[in-house]
mmCIF file of C-alpha atoms in Angstrom:
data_model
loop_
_atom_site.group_PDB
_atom_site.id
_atom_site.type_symbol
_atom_site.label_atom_id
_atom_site.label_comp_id
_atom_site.label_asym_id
_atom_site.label_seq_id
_atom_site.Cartn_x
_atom_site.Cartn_y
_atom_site.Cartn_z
ATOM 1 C CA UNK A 21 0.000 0.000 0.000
ATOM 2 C CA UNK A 22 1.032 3.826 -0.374
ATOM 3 C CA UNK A 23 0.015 4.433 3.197
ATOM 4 C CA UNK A 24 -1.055 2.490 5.884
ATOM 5 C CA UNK A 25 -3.599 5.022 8.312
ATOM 6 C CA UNK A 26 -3.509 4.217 11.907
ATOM 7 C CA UNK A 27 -6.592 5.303 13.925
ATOM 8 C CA UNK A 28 -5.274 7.279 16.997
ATOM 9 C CA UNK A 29 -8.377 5.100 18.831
ATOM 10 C CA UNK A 30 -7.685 3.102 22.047
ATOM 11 C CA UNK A 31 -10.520 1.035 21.109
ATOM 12 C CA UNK A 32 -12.745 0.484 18.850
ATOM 13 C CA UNK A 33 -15.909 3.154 17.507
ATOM 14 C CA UNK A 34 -17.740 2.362 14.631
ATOM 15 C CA UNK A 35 -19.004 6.120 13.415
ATOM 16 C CA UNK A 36 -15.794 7.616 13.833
ATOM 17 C CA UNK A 37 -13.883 4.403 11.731
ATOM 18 C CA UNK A 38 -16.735 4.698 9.103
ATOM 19 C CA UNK A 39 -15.496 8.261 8.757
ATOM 20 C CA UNK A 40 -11.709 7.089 8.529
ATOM 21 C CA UNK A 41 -12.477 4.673 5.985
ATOM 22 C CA UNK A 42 -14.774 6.687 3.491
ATOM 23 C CA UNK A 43 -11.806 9.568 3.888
ATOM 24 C CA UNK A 44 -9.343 7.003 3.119
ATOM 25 C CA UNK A 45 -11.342 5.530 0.250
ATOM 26 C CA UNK A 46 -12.486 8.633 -1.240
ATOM 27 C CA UNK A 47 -8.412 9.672 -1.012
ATOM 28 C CA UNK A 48 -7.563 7.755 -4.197
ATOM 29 C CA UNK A 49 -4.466 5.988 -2.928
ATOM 30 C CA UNK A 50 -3.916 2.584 -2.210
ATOM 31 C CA UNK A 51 -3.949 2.881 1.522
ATOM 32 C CA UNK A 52 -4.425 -0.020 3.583
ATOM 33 C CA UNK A 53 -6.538 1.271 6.696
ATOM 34 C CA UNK A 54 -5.098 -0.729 10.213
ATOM 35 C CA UNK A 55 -7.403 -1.548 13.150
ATOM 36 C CA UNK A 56 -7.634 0.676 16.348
ATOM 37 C CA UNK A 57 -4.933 0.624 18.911
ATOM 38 C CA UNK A 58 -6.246 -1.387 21.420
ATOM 39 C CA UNK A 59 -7.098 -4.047 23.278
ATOM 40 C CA UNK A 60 -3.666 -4.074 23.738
ATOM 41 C CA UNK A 61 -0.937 -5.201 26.784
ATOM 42 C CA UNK A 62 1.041 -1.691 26.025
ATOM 43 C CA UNK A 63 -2.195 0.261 26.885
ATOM 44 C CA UNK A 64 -2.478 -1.496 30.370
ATOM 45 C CA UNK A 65 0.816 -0.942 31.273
ATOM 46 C CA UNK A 66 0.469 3.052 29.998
ATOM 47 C CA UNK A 67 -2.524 3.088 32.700
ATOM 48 C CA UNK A 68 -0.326 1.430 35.314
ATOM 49 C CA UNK A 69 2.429 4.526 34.694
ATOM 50 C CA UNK A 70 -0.478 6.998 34.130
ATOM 51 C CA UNK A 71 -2.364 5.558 37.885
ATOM 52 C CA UNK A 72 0.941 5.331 39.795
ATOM 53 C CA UNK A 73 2.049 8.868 38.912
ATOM 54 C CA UNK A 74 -1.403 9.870 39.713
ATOM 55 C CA UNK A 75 -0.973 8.489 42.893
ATOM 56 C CA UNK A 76 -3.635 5.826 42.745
ATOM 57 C CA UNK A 77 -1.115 2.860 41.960
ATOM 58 C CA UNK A 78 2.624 2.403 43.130
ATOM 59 C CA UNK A 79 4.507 0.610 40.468
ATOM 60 C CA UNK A 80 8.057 -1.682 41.405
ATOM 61 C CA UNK A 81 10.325 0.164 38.428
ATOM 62 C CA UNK A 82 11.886 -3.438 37.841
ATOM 63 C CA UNK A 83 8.928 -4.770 36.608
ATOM 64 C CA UNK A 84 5.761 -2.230 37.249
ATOM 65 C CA UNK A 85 4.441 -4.622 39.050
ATOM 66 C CA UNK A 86 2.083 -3.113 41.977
ATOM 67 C CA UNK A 87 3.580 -2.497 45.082
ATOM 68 C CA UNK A 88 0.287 -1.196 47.013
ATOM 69 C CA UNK A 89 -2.423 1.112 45.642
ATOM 70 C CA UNK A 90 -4.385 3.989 46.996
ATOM 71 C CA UNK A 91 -7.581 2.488 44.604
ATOM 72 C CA UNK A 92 -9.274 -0.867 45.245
ATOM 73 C CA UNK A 93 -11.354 -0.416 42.304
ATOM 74 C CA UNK A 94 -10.833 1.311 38.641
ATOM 75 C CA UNK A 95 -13.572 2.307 35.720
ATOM 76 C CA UNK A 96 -12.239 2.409 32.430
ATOM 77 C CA UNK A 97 -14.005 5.155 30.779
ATOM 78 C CA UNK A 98 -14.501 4.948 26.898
ATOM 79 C CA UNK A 99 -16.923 5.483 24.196
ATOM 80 C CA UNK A 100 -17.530 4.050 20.966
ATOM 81 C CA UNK A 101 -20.634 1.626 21.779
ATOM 82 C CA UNK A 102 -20.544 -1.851 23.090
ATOM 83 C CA UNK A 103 -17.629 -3.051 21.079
ATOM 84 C CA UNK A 104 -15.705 -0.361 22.610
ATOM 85 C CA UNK A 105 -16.735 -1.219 25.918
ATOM 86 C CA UNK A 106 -15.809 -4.798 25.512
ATOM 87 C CA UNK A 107 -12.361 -4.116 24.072
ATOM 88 C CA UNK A 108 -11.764 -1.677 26.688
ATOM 89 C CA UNK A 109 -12.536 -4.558 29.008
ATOM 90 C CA UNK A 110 -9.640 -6.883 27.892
ATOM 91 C CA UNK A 111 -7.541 -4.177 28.809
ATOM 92 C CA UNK A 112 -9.038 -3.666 31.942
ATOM 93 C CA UNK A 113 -8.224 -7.575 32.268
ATOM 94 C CA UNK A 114 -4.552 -6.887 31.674
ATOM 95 C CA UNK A 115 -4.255 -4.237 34.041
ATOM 96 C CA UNK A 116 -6.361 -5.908 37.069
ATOM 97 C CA UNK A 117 -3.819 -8.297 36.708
ATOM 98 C CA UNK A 118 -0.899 -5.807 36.837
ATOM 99 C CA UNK A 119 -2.870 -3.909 39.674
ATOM 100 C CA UNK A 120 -4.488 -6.824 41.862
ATOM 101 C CA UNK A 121 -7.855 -5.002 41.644
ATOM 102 C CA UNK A 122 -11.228 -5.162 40.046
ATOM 103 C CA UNK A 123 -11.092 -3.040 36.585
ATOM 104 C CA UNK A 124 -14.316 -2.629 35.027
ATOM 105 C CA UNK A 125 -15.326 -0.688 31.606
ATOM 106 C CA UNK A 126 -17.768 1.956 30.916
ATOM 107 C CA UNK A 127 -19.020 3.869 28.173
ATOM 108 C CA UNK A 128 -19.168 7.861 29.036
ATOM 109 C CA UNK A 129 -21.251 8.216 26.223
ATOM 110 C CA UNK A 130 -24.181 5.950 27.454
ATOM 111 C CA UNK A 131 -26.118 7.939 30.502
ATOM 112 C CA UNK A 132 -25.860 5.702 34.134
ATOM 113 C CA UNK A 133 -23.169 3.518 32.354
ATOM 114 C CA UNK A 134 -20.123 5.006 35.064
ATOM 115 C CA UNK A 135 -22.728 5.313 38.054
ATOM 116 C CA UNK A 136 -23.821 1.933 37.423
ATOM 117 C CA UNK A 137 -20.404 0.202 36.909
ATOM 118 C CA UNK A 138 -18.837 2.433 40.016
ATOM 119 C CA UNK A 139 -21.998 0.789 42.019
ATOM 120 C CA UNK A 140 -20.928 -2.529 40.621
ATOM 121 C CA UNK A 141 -17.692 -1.989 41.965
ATOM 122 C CA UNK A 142 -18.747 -1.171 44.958
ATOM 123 C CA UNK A 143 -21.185 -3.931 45.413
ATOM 124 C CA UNK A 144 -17.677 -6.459 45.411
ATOM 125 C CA UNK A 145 -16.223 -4.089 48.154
ATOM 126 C CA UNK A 146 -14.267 -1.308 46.188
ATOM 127 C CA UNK A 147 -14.637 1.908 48.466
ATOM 128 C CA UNK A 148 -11.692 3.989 46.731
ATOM 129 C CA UNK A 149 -12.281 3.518 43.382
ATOM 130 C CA UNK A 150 -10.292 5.841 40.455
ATOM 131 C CA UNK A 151 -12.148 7.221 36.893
ATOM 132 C CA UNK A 152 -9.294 6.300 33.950
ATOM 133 C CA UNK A 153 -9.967 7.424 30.711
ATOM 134 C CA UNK A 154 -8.914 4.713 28.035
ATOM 135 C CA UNK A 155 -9.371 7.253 24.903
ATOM 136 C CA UNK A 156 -6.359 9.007 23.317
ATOM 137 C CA UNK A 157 -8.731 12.192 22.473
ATOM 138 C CA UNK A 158 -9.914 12.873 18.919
ATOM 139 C CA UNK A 159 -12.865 10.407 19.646
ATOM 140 C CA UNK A 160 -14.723 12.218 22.390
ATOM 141 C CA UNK A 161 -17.379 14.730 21.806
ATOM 142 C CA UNK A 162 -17.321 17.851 23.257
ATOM 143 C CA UNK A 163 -20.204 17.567 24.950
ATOM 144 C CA UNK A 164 -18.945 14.405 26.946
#
């Protein structure tokens, strides 16, 4: 291919990809169009770095490994539908595993969908629970 695009998504969300792809097609070069960033193992450990220098996760530097963390519970916020949810959730897999706590997704984009998943949280005795955005930017609306 002339080009290969890569969406600058963490995840993926169908309207904004449609609009990638019919700007790519209607281009006129032989670009080959990749899939979003994510789920991926290098986004979980970017949220590790990005929660420890928050102060909600203490990382070993050897290995960013968890050493203790000031949350017990983290919401990966995202939007992009169900699909994104889902793939969000893989990487919330990876990272529960890194942080030895529950990590749950949630759309921002679908009303109740943080309220309801913090609750969830909750419910399997998270009381400190941290709000981590897994979007890299150009996919949120303004109004969210």
């Amino acid at each position: 291919p002339a080009a290969v695009p890569v969406p600058l998504l963490a995840g993926p969300d169908n309207a904004l990809l449609r609009r990638i792809r019919h700007a790519v097609m209607n281009s006129g070069s032989a670009a080959e169009l990749t899939d979003a960033l994510g789920p991926h193992p290098l986004l979980a450990e970017a949220l590790h770095v990005r929660l420890s220098e928050a102060g909600l996760a203490r990382a070993d530097r050897a290995r960013l490994f968890t050493v203790a963390t000031a949350a017990d519970g983290i919401i990966l916020a995202t939007v992009g539908g169900d699909e994104a949810v889902q793939a969000a959730g893989i990487t919330g897999m990876l990272l529960s595993a890194r942080l030895a706590v529950p990590v749950m997704a949630a759309a921002l984009d679908e009303d109740g969908a943080i309220a309801r998943t913090a609750e969830e949280l909750r419910k399997a005795g998270s009381r400190q629970l941290a709000l981590a955005p897994y979007l890299i930017g150009p996919e949120v609306a303004a109004g969210v």
